[in-house]
PDB file of C-alpha atoms in Angstrom:
ATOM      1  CA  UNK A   1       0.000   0.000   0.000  1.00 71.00           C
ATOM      2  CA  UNK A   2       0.982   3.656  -0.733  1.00 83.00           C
ATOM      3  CA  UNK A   3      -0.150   7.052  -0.459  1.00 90.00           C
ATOM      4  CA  UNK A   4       0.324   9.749  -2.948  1.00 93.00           C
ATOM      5  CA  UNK A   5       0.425  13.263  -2.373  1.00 94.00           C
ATOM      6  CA  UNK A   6       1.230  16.050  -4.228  1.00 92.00           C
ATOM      7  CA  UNK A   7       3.561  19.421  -3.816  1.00 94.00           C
ATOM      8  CA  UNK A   8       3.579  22.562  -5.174  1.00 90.00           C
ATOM      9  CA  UNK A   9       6.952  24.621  -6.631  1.00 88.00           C
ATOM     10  CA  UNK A  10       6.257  27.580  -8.549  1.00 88.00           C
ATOM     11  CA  UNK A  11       9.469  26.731 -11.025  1.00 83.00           C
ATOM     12  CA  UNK A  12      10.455  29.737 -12.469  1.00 78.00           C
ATOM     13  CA  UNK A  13      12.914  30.726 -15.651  1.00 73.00           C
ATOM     14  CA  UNK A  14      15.956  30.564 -13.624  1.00 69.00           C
ATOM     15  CA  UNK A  15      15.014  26.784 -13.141  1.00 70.00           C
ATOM     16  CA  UNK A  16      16.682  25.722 -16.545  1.00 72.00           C
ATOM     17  CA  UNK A  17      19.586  28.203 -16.288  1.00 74.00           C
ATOM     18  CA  UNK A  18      22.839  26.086 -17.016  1.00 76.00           C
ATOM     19  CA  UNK A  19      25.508  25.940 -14.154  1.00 77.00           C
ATOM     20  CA  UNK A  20      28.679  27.262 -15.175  1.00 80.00           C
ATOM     21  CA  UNK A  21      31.959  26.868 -13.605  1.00 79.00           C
ATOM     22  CA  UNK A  22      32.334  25.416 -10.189  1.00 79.00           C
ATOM     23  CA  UNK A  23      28.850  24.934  -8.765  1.00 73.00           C
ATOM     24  CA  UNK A  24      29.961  26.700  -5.437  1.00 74.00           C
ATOM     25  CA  UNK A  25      30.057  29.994  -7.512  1.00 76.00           C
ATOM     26  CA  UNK A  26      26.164  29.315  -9.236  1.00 72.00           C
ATOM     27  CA  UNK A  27      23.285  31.490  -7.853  1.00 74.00           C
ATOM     28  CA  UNK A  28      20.364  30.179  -7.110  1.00 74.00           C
ATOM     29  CA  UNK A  29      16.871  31.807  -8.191  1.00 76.00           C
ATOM     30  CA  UNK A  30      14.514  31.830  -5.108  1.00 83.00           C
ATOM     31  CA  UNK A  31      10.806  29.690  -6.147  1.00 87.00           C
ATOM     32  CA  UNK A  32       7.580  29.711  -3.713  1.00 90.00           C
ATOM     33  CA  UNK A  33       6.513  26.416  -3.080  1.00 91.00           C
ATOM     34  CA  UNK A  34       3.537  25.186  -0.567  1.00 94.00           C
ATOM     35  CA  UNK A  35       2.741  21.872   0.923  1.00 96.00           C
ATOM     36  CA  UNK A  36       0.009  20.967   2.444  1.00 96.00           C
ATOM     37  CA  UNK A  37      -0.494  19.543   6.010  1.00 96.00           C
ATOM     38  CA  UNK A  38      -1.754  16.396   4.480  1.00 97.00           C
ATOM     39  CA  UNK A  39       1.396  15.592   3.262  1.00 97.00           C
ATOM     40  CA  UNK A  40       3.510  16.682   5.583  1.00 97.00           C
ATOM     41  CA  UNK A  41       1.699  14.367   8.234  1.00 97.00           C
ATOM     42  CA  UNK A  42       1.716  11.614   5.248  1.00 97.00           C
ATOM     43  CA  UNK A  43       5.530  11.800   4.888  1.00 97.00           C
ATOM     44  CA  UNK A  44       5.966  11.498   9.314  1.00 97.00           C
ATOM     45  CA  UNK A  45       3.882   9.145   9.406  1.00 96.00           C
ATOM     46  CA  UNK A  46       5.938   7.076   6.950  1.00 96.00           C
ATOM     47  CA  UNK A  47       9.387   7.954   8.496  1.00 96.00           C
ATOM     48  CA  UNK A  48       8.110   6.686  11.716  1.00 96.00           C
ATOM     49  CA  UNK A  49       6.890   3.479  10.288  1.00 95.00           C
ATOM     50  CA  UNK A  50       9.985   3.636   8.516  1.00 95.00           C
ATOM     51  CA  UNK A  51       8.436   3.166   4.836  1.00 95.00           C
ATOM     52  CA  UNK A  52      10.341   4.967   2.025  1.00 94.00           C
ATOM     53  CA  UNK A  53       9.092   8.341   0.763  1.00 95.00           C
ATOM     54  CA  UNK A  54       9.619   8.455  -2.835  1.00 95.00           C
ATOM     55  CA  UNK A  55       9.821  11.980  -4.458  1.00 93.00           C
ATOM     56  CA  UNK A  56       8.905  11.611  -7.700  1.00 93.00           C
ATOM     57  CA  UNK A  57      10.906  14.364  -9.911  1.00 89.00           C
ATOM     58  CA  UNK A  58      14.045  17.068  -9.177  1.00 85.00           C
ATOM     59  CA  UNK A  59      11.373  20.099  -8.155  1.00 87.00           C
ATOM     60  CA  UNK A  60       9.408  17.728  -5.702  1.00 92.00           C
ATOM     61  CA  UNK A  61      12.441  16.680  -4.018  1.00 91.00           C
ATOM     62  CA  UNK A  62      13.781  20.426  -3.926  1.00 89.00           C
ATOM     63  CA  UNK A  63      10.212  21.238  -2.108  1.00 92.00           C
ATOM     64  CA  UNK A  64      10.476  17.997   0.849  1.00 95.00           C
ATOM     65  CA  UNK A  65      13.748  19.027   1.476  1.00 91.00           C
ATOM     66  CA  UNK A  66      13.537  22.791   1.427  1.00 91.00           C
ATOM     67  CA  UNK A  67      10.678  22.119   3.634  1.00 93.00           C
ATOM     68  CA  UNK A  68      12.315  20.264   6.663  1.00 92.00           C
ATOM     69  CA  UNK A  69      15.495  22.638   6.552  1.00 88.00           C
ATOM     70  CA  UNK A  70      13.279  25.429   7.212  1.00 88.00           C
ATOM     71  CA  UNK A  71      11.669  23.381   9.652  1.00 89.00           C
ATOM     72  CA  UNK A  72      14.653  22.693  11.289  1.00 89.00           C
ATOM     73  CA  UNK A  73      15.531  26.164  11.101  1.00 84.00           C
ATOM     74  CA  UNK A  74      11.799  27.329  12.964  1.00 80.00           C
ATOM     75  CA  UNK A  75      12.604  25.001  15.629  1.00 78.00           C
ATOM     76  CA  UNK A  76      15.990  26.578  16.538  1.00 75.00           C
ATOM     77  CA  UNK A  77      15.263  30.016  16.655  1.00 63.00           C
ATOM     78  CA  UNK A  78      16.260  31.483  19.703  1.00 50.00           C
ATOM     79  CA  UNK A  79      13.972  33.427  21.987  1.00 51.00           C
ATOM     80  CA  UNK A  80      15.280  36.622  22.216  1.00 47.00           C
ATOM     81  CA  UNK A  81      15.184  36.645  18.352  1.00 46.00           C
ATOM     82  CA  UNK A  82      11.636  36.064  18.619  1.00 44.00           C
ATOM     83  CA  UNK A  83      11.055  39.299  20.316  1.00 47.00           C
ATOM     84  CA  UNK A  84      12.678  41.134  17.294  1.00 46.00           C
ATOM     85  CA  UNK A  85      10.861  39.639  14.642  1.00 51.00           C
ATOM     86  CA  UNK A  86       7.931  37.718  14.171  1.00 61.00           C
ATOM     87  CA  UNK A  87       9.098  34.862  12.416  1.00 59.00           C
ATOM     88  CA  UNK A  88       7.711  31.996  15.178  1.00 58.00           C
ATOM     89  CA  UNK A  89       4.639  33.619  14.861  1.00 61.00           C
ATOM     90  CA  UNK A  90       4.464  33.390  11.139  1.00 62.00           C
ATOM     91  CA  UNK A  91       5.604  30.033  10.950  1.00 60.00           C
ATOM     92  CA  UNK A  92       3.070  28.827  13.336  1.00 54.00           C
ATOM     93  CA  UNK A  93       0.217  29.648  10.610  1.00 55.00           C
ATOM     94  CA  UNK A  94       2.840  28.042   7.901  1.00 58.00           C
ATOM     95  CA  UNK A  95       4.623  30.756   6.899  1.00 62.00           C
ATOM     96  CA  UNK A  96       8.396  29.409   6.734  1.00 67.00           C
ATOM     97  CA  UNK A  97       9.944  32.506   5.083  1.00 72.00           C
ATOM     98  CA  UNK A  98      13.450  31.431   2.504  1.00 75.00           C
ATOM     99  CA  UNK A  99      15.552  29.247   2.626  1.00 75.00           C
ATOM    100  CA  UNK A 100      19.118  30.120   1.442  1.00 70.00           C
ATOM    101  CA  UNK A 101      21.127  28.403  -1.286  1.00 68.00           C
ATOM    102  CA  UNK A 102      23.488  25.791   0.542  1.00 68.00           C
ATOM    103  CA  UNK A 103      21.203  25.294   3.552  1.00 74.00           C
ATOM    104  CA  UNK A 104      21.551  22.024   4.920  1.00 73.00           C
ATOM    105  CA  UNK A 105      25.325  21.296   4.174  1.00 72.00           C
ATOM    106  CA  UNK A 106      26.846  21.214   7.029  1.00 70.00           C
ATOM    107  CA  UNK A 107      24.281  21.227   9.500  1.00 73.00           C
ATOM    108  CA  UNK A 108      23.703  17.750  11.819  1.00 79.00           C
ATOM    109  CA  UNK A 109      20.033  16.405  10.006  1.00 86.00           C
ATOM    110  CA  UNK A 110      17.690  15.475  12.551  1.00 90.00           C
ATOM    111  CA  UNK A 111      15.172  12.869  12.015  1.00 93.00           C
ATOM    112  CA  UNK A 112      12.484  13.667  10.050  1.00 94.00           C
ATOM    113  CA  UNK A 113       9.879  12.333  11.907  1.00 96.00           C
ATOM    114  CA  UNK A 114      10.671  14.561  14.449  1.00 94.00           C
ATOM    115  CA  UNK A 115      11.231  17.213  12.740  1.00 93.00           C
ATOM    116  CA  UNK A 116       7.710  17.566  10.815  1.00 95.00           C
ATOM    117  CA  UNK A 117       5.780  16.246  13.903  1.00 95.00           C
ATOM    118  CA  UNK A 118       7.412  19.485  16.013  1.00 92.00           C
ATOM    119  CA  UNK A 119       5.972  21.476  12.557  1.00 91.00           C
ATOM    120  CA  UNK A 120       2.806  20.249  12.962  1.00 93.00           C
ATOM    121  CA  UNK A 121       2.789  20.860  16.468  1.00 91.00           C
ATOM    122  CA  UNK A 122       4.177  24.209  16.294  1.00 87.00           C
ATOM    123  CA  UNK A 123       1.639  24.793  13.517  1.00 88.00           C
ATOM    124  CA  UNK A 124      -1.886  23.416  14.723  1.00 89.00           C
ATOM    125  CA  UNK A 125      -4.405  25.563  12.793  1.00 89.00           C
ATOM    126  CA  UNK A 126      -1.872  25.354   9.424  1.00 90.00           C
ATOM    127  CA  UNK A 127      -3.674  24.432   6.481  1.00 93.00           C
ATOM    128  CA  UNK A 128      -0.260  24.553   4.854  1.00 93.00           C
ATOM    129  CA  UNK A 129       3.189  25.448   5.030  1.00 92.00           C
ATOM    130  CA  UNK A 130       4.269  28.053   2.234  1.00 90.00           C
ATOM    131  CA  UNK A 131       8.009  29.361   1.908  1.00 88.00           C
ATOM    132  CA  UNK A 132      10.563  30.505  -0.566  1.00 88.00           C
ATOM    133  CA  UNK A 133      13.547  28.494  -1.480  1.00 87.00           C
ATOM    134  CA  UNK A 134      17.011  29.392  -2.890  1.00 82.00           C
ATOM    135  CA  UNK A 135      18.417  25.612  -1.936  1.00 80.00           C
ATOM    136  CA  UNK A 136      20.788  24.258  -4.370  1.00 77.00           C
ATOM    137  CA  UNK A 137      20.449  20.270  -4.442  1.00 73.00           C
ATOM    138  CA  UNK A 138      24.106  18.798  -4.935  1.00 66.00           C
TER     139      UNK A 138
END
């Protein structure tokens, strides 16, 4: 048995823009893309039952994993940067803001189970989670 779900990435022109030269020195065009909370409880579910999630396609793949680095990123923001800005508040109706071009690289990767099940907590009256992403998939 399998579920299927779908994603959304707005894929813009910059999407088919050759890399040239080392891909360190590429810039990455910034694309909107939304999930809904459907899916993301679809794709915990299956990491904690530990069945595969199978992205089907570059942009879909680009859009799970822009989603749980910024999701990773919500979780860690620190309090007193809360106070400045309103970013907790905005991503607890699914607002996720951008995620920057080699997010992810170097950074330890918790589980994802975890990980989306503190988004939907974080998130309870999300209908979906929207953001911007700049992340380069290497």
């Amino acid at each position: 048995a399998f579920e299927l779900r779908r994603v959304t990435l707005h894929v813009g022109a910059g999407t088919f823009r050759p890399v040239e030269g080392a891909i360190d020195d590429h810039a990455m065009h910034a694309e909107r893309f939304s999930v809904d909370r459907a899916t993301v409880e679809s794709v915990a579910r299956a990491k904690r039952q530990r069945r595969a999630v199978v992205a089907v396609g570059t942009t879909t793949a680009r859009t799970l994993e822009s989603l749980y680095w910024l999701a990773v990123k919500a979780q860690r923001f620190a309090p007193c940067a809360m106070k400045r800005v309103d970013a907790k508040d905005k991503a607890a109706l699914g607002d996720l803001g951008h995620l920057p071009q080699w997010s992810g690289r170097d950074d330890a990767a918790p589980p994802v189970a975890d990980v989306f099940e503190a988004l939907l907590a974080a998130a309870p009256d999300a209908r979906s989670f929207d953001a911007a992403t700049s992340l380069c998939i290497t």
